[in-house]
Every structure is written in C-alpha cells, then in structure tokens.
Amino acid sequence: MENLSRRRALKLGAALGLAGVALEAPKAWSWSSAGSLAATDTVTDPFTVWDPVPDQVAAQILADGATASVNTAWTAWTDNGDPLPAGMPGYLKSYLQQVNQLPSWADRSVLAASQQLYKRLSMYLFLSLSLGSGILSTVIPRESRAVYWSAGGADMKARAAKTFTFGYDMVAADAWSPNGHFVVTANKTRLVHSTVRNLLPTSAKFQATADQPKPISNGDILRTFHSTATFTHLNFAKWHVPMSAAEQNADLHAWQVALHLLGVQRQFIPASWSDAVAQAEQMLWPDLAPTTEGTSLAHTLLGYIERPVLGLDTGFVSEMVRYLIGDAYSDWLGLPHDFISRGIIEAGWPLYVAFREKTSWIMPVNYYLFDQFVRGVAMLFLNNGTSATQTPVTLPSANRPGA
C-alpha cells in the first residue's frame, strides 16, 4: 500500500504546485554547501549530523533526575531579556550562557523588518503554518514516528500547543526584542530535541520502525523547516501575496537565525530562497509517504482543529487541508471530500487574499487585531483556557506510555 501510494505521488507530484518538479525516488545526498550560509562548496549529509553538546547536557539532566526541577525553574524564564533562572544545574546554566543569544552574523535590522512583515502576513502565516504545515508534517515518516512514540505523541493537544507557541513566538511583533520570547523558546525547544534523542532510542516500538540511530538530525530539522517555511514561501507565490525582495530576505533571515538556534550547522542553512527550494526538492518532497503513526496523528490534530473554528464541519476543514497540501497527500491520510466546500475555498480564498492586499493599507491595525484574535482563540483552546499566547515548553522525562 505504501509503495502504491508513493508511485501515485510520483506521477502527481508536478501537479501539486508545491515543489515545482515531479517527485523522485530519494538519492544520495548531493546538495552543496555553496548554497548555504557557510558557502564552502562541500557535500555533507545532514542526516548524519546531530547536536552533541546539548545532547550531553540532556543526558546528564536525565541521569540526575533533574527534569522536574529544570521545568520548574524554566517557568520564570520566558522573555529574551530575562536572566537565566536560578534552580538549574550548573552544567545546564553554563551551556545556556553560551547559546542563549543571537549569532554574530544575525542582522538585527533585518530581523526587525521580519517582525513588521509578519504583522502584515499574520493570517496567511497562521493558515499555512498551522493547518497546512501541521498536517503536511504527518506524511514525513521520520517526523511522524518520532512524534508518535515520544511523550508528545500521547498528548497531541499539549504538543500542538507547544508547536504553536514556537511559531507564534517567531512571528510575533516583538519576536526578537528583549520582551519577546523567541530566543528563549528556541533554546528550550533545542533541549527538548536533545532529550528526545536520548529517550527514543530506548523505545522498542520506535526502534522497530527507525532507519537511523537516533531521531532529529540536522537533516530532520531542515526537513521540518521546508515543510513550514519553504512550503509557506511557495504558498505566498501561489496566492499572489506581494512581497518585495527585501521582505523575502527578511523572512528568510528570520528562519536562518531560527535554524541556528535549533542547532543546525551553517553548512546546511540555505543562503537564499532558491537554495532552499533546491534543498527541499532533494530532502522533503521525494521522502514523503504515509505511515500508520502519521495517519493517526493527522486525524487527532484535525479533531482538535475542527472544534474551535466557529463550528466549521469536517468536510470544510478537510477540503482546506486539500487546498493547502494537495490531494495526493490528503488521500494518503484518508481525508474526506466535500466538493461544495472545495468550490467555496477555491473561489473564495484567492478573492479574500486579493481584497485584503488591496485594502490592507487602509486598515492594517484592524486586520492585525482580527488575526491576533483568531490565533488567541486557537491557543486558548489548545491550552485549555489558560493562555491565549503562551504554552510552557518543558522537557520530557519518558517516551509515550507503552513505547
């Protein structure tokens, strides 16, 4: 079944309008770092590169039984300008002192420009990243299996809230400011990845499906980047959302810094959007496939999405997913068809984008406030009413029960 679905995707790949080329079978890694921030023109497979320094820190936290105390200490550490909290082991504090900052090559003026850009694009980002990328991630086999068998897979509502927080903090109007949250959120997320890398190899059920010694390599993080950022970049072009060259550069630069904060080496971080698209065509689109774990996650996520969105029924939500990610991937997940909703979406969404772009200069504050309201409703639901903006990012101490 998996091979048949895969062959169908190979034939339909060019028609999806996502990657720009037909999907091909995975090949040996060939993307050159000449197209990266390092610009060194070498070929290194990112799927063989992990993040050893925080991995050692996470291993020590687990060995010391310090997970609960670290999570407690982290509750006082949310803003970029906050001092590191007391109550953490010395080795963790020493590590964070080295990484809890922007890289030397980060351009603060360009990051500030991204903050302004995301205010204008907030509704498009919300739709593409939450509904589009969120479901697209469930046809990434390695990501689906890693998520499913980790602790987060057993409570997808909480995990979705944390993932939402990462994206929310990155595109917030104050993301990179001292009172913003993204640098802190990214550093916490990096340590969560390291903890999962320590825990999942102890899961017999995860290991039964694993095709790498441990999860969340640099390649896996880049693959997620492409299923979110590159996917959204292509959506903006497809939806005819106007963006100047400077705005596109600001968008990319924010993601470049985010990848650095997550532990991705410079030799793998694309230097331009064309480099990113080329990298995605090798590492993302050819490797998508249905899995039992991914299908389960997709239906769980869609169940959460359908409830708080103004009573929209299953058919409308499923057709919006189909509109965003294409029929081939949606068929893998067994999403239902609703051709009336499909017609409304295909006719209505382009009209909405065109109307919004023509009128955004008249009432930009009104649009932004409405977008924030929609985001807040979604976050409140995922957080069970506790917060419209933030979900605490915490370290797991075990895998999924029974894993």
Coordinates of C-alpha atoms in Angstrom, one line a residue:
M1 CA 0.0 0.0 0.0
E2 CA 2.8 2.4 0.9
N3 CA 4.6 1.7 -2.4
L4 CA 1.4 2.1 -4.4
S5 CA 0.7 5.5 -2.7
R6 CA 4.2 6.5 -3.3
R7 CA 4.0 5.7 -7.1
R8 CA 0.8 7.7 -7.3
A9 CA 2.6 10.7 -5.7
L10 CA 5.5 10.4 -8.2
K11 CA 3.0 10.8 -11.0
L12 CA 1.1 13.6 -9.4
G13 CA 4.0 15.5 -7.9
A14 CA 4.3 18.1 -10.6
A15 CA 0.6 18.9 -10.5
L16 CA 0.6 19.7 -6.8
G17 CA 2.3 23.0 -7.3
L18 CA 4.4 22.6 -4.2
A19 CA 7.9 21.5 -5.3
G20 CA 7.8 22.6 -8.8
V21 CA 9.1 19.3 -10.1
A22 CA 7.8 15.7 -10.1
L23 CA 8.8 13.8 -7.0
E24 CA 11.6 11.3 -7.5
A25 CA 13.0 8.5 -5.5
P26 CA 15.4 9.6 -2.8
K27 CA 19.0 9.8 -3.9
A28 CA 22.4 10.1 -2.3
W29 CA 22.9 13.5 -0.7
S30 CA 24.2 15.9 -3.2
W31 CA 23.3 19.4 -2.1
S32 CA 26.4 21.6 -1.9
S33 CA 27.1 23.9 1.0
A34 CA 28.0 26.5 -1.7
G35 CA 24.3 27.3 -1.4
S36 CA 24.5 27.7 2.4
L37 CA 25.4 30.4 4.8
A38 CA 28.9 28.8 5.1
A39 CA 29.4 28.9 1.3
T40 CA 32.1 26.3 1.5
D41 CA 31.1 24.1 -1.5
T42 CA 31.3 20.8 0.3
V43 CA 28.8 18.0 0.4
T44 CA 28.0 16.6 3.8
D45 CA 24.8 14.6 4.5
P46 CA 22.8 16.5 7.2
F47 CA 21.0 13.3 8.2
T48 CA 24.3 12.0 9.7
V49 CA 24.8 15.2 11.8
W50 CA 23.2 15.7 15.2
D51 CA 23.8 18.1 18.1
P52 CA 26.3 16.6 20.5
V53 CA 26.7 19.4 23.1
P54 CA 23.1 19.8 24.2
D55 CA 22.6 16.1 23.8
Q56 CA 25.2 15.6 26.5
V57 CA 23.5 18.2 28.7
A58 CA 20.2 16.5 28.2
A59 CA 21.7 13.1 29.0
Q60 CA 23.1 14.5 32.3
I61 CA 19.7 16.0 33.2
L62 CA 18.0 12.6 32.7
A63 CA 20.7 10.8 34.6
D64 CA 20.5 13.2 37.5
G65 CA 16.7 13.0 37.7
A66 CA 16.6 16.8 37.3
T67 CA 13.9 17.1 34.7
A68 CA 11.2 18.3 37.1
S69 CA 13.4 20.9 38.8
V70 CA 14.5 22.3 35.4
N71 CA 11.0 22.6 34.2
T72 CA 10.1 24.4 37.4
A73 CA 13.0 26.8 37.0
W74 CA 12.0 27.4 33.4
T75 CA 8.6 28.9 34.4
A76 CA 10.4 32.1 35.3
W77 CA 12.4 32.2 32.1
T78 CA 10.2 33.4 29.1
D79 CA 11.5 36.8 27.8
N80 CA 14.6 37.1 25.6
G81 CA 15.9 39.7 28.0
D82 CA 15.3 37.6 31.1
P83 CA 18.4 36.5 33.1
L84 CA 18.9 32.7 33.3
P85 CA 16.7 31.4 36.2
A86 CA 18.0 30.0 39.4
G87 CA 17.4 26.4 40.2
M88 CA 19.1 24.9 37.2
P89 CA 22.1 22.5 37.3
G90 CA 25.4 24.4 36.8
Y91 CA 26.2 22.5 33.6
L92 CA 22.9 23.5 32.1
K93 CA 23.4 27.1 33.0
S94 CA 26.9 27.1 31.6
Y95 CA 25.6 25.6 28.3
L96 CA 22.8 28.2 28.1
Q97 CA 25.2 31.1 28.7
Q98 CA 26.9 30.1 25.5
V99 CA 23.9 29.7 23.2
N100 CA 21.2 32.0 24.6
Q101 CA 22.0 34.8 22.2
L102 CA 21.8 35.7 18.5
P103 CA 24.7 34.5 16.3
S104 CA 27.3 37.1 15.3
W105 CA 26.0 37.1 11.7
A106 CA 22.4 37.9 12.6
D107 CA 21.3 41.3 11.3
R108 CA 19.1 42.9 13.8
S109 CA 17.7 45.5 11.4
V110 CA 16.6 42.7 9.0
L111 CA 15.1 40.8 11.9
A112 CA 13.2 43.9 12.9
A113 CA 11.9 44.1 9.3
S114 CA 10.7 40.5 9.6
Q115 CA 8.7 41.5 12.7
Q116 CA 6.9 44.2 10.6
L117 CA 6.4 41.8 7.7
Y118 CA 4.8 39.2 9.8
K119 CA 2.3 41.7 11.2
R120 CA 1.0 42.1 7.6
L121 CA 1.2 38.4 6.7
S122 CA -0.2 37.1 10.0
M123 CA -3.4 35.5 8.7
Y124 CA -1.6 33.8 5.8
L125 CA 1.1 32.5 8.1
F126 CA -1.5 31.2 10.6
L127 CA -3.3 29.2 7.9
S128 CA -0.2 27.9 6.1
L129 CA 1.8 27.0 9.2
S130 CA -1.0 25.6 11.4
L131 CA -3.4 23.8 9.1
G132 CA -1.1 23.3 6.1
S133 CA 2.3 22.5 7.6
G134 CA 0.8 20.9 10.7
I135 CA -0.9 18.2 8.5
L136 CA 1.9 18.0 6.0
S137 CA 4.2 17.0 8.8
T138 CA 2.2 13.8 9.3
V139 CA 3.4 12.5 5.9
I140 CA 7.0 12.9 6.8
P141 CA 7.7 9.4 8.0
R142 CA 10.6 10.0 10.4
E143 CA 9.0 13.0 12.0
S144 CA 5.6 11.2 12.4
R145 CA 7.2 8.2 14.0
A146 CA 9.4 10.3 16.3
V147 CA 6.4 12.4 17.4
Y148 CA 4.1 9.5 17.8
W149 CA 6.4 7.4 20.0
S150 CA 7.7 10.3 22.1
A151 CA 5.8 11.7 25.1
G152 CA 4.3 14.4 23.0
G153 CA 2.5 11.8 20.8
A154 CA 0.4 10.7 23.7
D155 CA -0.9 14.2 24.3
M156 CA -1.1 15.8 20.9
K157 CA -3.2 18.7 22.2
A158 CA -0.4 19.8 24.5
R159 CA 2.2 19.1 21.9
A160 CA 0.3 21.1 19.3
A161 CA 0.1 24.0 21.8
K162 CA 3.9 23.9 22.2
T163 CA 4.5 23.8 18.5
F164 CA 2.0 26.6 18.1
T165 CA 4.0 28.6 20.7
F166 CA 7.2 28.2 18.7
G167 CA 5.6 29.6 15.5
Y168 CA 3.6 32.2 17.4
D169 CA 6.7 33.5 19.2
M170 CA 8.7 33.6 16.0
V171 CA 6.2 35.7 14.0
A172 CA 5.2 37.9 17.0
A173 CA 5.6 41.6 16.6
D174 CA 8.3 41.6 19.3
A175 CA 9.9 38.2 18.5
W176 CA 13.5 39.3 18.6
S177 CA 13.1 42.2 21.2
P178 CA 14.1 41.9 24.8
N179 CA 10.4 41.5 25.8
G180 CA 9.8 38.9 23.1
H181 CA 10.1 35.2 23.6
F182 CA 11.5 33.5 20.6
V183 CA 15.2 33.2 21.5
V184 CA 14.2 31.6 24.8
T185 CA 11.6 29.3 23.2
A186 CA 14.1 28.2 20.5
N187 CA 16.7 27.3 23.1
K188 CA 14.1 25.4 25.2
T189 CA 13.0 23.5 22.0
R190 CA 16.6 22.6 21.2
L191 CA 17.0 21.0 24.5
V192 CA 13.6 19.2 24.1
H193 CA 15.0 17.7 20.9
S194 CA 18.1 16.6 22.7
T195 CA 16.1 15.0 25.4
V196 CA 14.0 13.1 22.8
R197 CA 17.3 12.0 21.1
N198 CA 18.3 10.4 24.4
L199 CA 14.9 8.9 25.2
L200 CA 13.6 7.4 21.9
P201 CA 16.5 5.0 21.3
T202 CA 15.3 3.2 24.4
S203 CA 11.8 2.7 22.9
A204 CA 11.5 -0.8 21.4
K205 CA 8.5 0.2 19.3
F206 CA 10.2 3.3 17.9
Q207 CA 13.3 1.3 17.1
A208 CA 11.3 -1.2 15.2
T209 CA 10.5 1.5 12.7
A210 CA 13.6 3.6 12.9
D211 CA 16.1 3.9 10.0
Q212 CA 18.6 6.0 11.8
P213 CA 20.5 5.5 15.1
K214 CA 18.6 8.4 16.8
P215 CA 16.0 10.9 15.7
I216 CA 16.0 14.7 14.9
S217 CA 19.3 15.0 12.9
N218 CA 20.2 18.3 11.3
G219 CA 18.5 16.9 8.2
D220 CA 15.3 16.1 10.0
I221 CA 15.2 19.7 11.4
L222 CA 15.8 21.1 7.9
R223 CA 13.0 18.8 6.5
T224 CA 10.7 20.4 9.0
F225 CA 11.9 23.8 8.0
H226 CA 11.0 23.1 4.4
S227 CA 7.6 21.7 5.4
T228 CA 6.9 25.0 7.2
A229 CA 9.0 27.9 5.8
T230 CA 9.7 26.8 2.2
F231 CA 6.1 25.4 1.9
T232 CA 4.7 28.8 3.1
H233 CA 7.1 30.7 0.8
L234 CA 5.7 28.7 -2.2
N235 CA 2.2 29.3 -0.9
F236 CA 2.7 33.0 -0.9
A237 CA 3.8 32.9 -4.5
K238 CA 0.8 30.7 -5.4
W239 CA -1.6 33.0 -3.6
H240 CA 0.0 36.1 -5.3
V241 CA 0.8 37.7 -1.9
P242 CA 3.1 40.7 -2.9
M243 CA 6.5 40.7 -1.2
S244 CA 9.5 42.8 -2.1
A245 CA 12.9 41.4 -2.4
A246 CA 13.8 43.0 1.0
E247 CA 10.7 41.4 2.6
Q248 CA 11.5 38.0 1.2
N249 CA 15.1 38.4 2.6
A250 CA 13.7 39.4 6.0
D251 CA 11.5 36.3 6.0
L252 CA 14.4 34.0 5.1
H253 CA 16.8 35.7 7.6
A254 CA 14.4 35.1 10.5
W255 CA 14.3 31.4 9.6
Q256 CA 18.1 31.2 9.2
V257 CA 18.6 32.5 12.7
A258 CA 15.8 30.1 14.0
L259 CA 17.6 27.2 12.4
H260 CA 20.9 28.2 14.0
L261 CA 19.2 28.5 17.4
L262 CA 17.9 24.9 16.9
G263 CA 21.4 23.6 16.4
V264 CA 21.6 23.4 12.6
Q265 CA 25.1 23.9 11.2
R266 CA 25.7 26.8 8.9
Q267 CA 26.8 24.5 6.1
F268 CA 23.2 23.3 5.8
I269 CA 21.3 26.6 6.2
P270 CA 20.2 27.8 2.8
A271 CA 21.6 31.2 1.8
S272 CA 18.6 32.1 -0.5
W273 CA 15.1 31.0 -1.2
S274 CA 16.2 29.5 -4.4
D275 CA 18.8 27.5 -2.5
A276 CA 16.1 26.5 0.0
V277 CA 13.7 25.3 -2.8
A278 CA 16.5 23.3 -4.3
Q279 CA 17.3 21.7 -1.0
A280 CA 13.7 20.9 -0.4
E281 CA 13.4 19.2 -3.8
Q282 CA 16.0 16.7 -2.6
M283 CA 15.2 16.2 1.1
L284 CA 11.5 16.8 1.5
W285 CA 9.1 16.1 -1.4
P286 CA 10.7 12.8 -2.5
D287 CA 10.7 11.4 1.0
L288 CA 7.0 11.9 1.9
A289 CA 5.0 8.8 2.5
P290 CA 2.0 7.6 4.6
T291 CA 2.6 5.8 7.9
T292 CA 0.3 4.3 10.4
E293 CA 1.7 6.7 13.0
G294 CA 1.3 9.8 10.8
T295 CA -2.3 9.0 9.8
S296 CA -3.2 8.6 13.5
L297 CA -1.5 12.0 14.3
A298 CA -3.3 13.7 11.4
H299 CA -6.7 12.6 12.5
T300 CA -6.0 13.5 16.1
L301 CA -4.9 17.0 15.0
L302 CA -7.8 17.5 12.7
G303 CA -10.1 16.6 15.6
Y304 CA -8.6 19.5 17.6
I305 CA -8.7 21.9 14.7
E306 CA -12.4 21.3 13.8
R307 CA -13.7 22.1 17.3
P308 CA -12.8 25.7 17.9
V309 CA -13.1 27.2 14.4
L310 CA -16.6 28.6 14.5
G311 CA -18.3 25.3 14.0
L312 CA -16.8 24.6 10.6
D313 CA -17.5 21.0 9.8
T314 CA -15.2 18.1 8.9
G315 CA -15.7 18.5 5.2
F316 CA -14.7 22.2 5.1
V317 CA -11.6 21.6 7.2
S318 CA -10.6 18.6 5.2
E319 CA -11.0 20.5 1.9
M320 CA -9.0 23.4 3.2
V321 CA -6.2 20.9 4.0
R322 CA -6.6 19.5 0.5
Y323 CA -6.4 23.0 -0.9
L324 CA -3.2 23.7 1.1
I325 CA -1.2 20.4 0.7
G326 CA -2.8 18.8 -2.4
D327 CA -5.0 15.7 -3.0
A328 CA -2.2 13.1 -3.1
Y329 CA -1.1 13.6 0.4
S330 CA -4.6 14.1 1.7
D331 CA -5.6 10.8 0.1
W332 CA -2.8 9.1 2.0
L333 CA -4.4 10.4 5.2
G334 CA -7.9 9.3 4.1
L335 CA -9.4 12.8 4.4
P336 CA -13.0 13.1 3.2
H337 CA -14.1 15.1 0.2
D338 CA -16.7 17.9 0.3
F339 CA -16.9 19.3 -3.2
I340 CA -19.2 22.1 -2.2
S341 CA -16.7 23.3 0.4
R342 CA -13.9 22.8 -2.2
G343 CA -15.7 25.1 -4.6
I344 CA -16.1 27.8 -2.0
I345 CA -12.5 27.6 -0.9
E346 CA -11.0 27.6 -4.4
A347 CA -13.2 30.6 -5.4
G348 CA -13.2 32.4 -2.1
W349 CA -9.6 32.2 -0.8
P350 CA -8.0 34.0 -3.8
L351 CA -10.7 36.7 -3.6
Y352 CA -10.0 37.2 0.1
V353 CA -6.3 37.5 -0.5
A354 CA -6.8 40.0 -3.3
F355 CA -9.3 42.0 -1.3
R356 CA -7.1 42.0 1.8
E357 CA -4.0 43.1 -0.1
K358 CA -5.8 45.9 -1.8
T359 CA -7.3 47.2 1.5
S360 CA -4.6 46.4 4.0
W361 CA -3.1 49.9 3.7
I362 CA -6.4 51.4 4.8
M363 CA -6.9 49.3 8.0
P364 CA -3.7 47.4 8.8
V365 CA -4.3 47.6 12.5
N366 CA -7.8 46.2 12.2
Y367 CA -6.6 43.2 10.2
Y368 CA -3.8 42.5 12.6
L369 CA -6.1 42.7 15.6
F370 CA -8.5 40.3 14.0
D371 CA -5.7 37.9 13.1
Q372 CA -4.5 38.0 16.7
F373 CA -8.0 37.3 17.9
V374 CA -8.2 34.2 15.7
R375 CA -4.8 33.0 16.9
G376 CA -5.8 33.7 20.5
V377 CA -8.9 31.6 20.2
A378 CA -6.9 28.7 18.8
M379 CA -4.3 29.0 21.5
L380 CA -6.8 29.2 24.3
F381 CA -8.4 26.0 23.1
L382 CA -5.1 24.1 22.9
N383 CA -4.1 25.5 26.3
N384 CA -7.5 24.5 27.8
G385 CA -8.3 28.2 28.5
T386 CA -5.1 29.0 30.4
S387 CA -3.4 31.3 27.9
A388 CA -4.0 32.9 24.5
T389 CA -0.3 33.5 23.8
Q390 CA 2.0 31.1 25.6
T391 CA 2.4 27.4 26.4
P392 CA 5.3 26.4 28.7
V393 CA 7.9 24.4 26.8
T394 CA 9.0 21.6 29.1
L395 CA 11.5 18.7 28.9
P396 CA 10.0 15.2 28.8
S397 CA 11.2 12.5 31.2
A398 CA 9.9 9.5 29.3
N399 CA 8.6 8.2 26.0
R400 CA 5.0 7.6 25.1
P401 CA 3.5 5.1 27.6
G402 CA 4.0 1.6 26.3
A403 CA 6.6 2.6 23.8

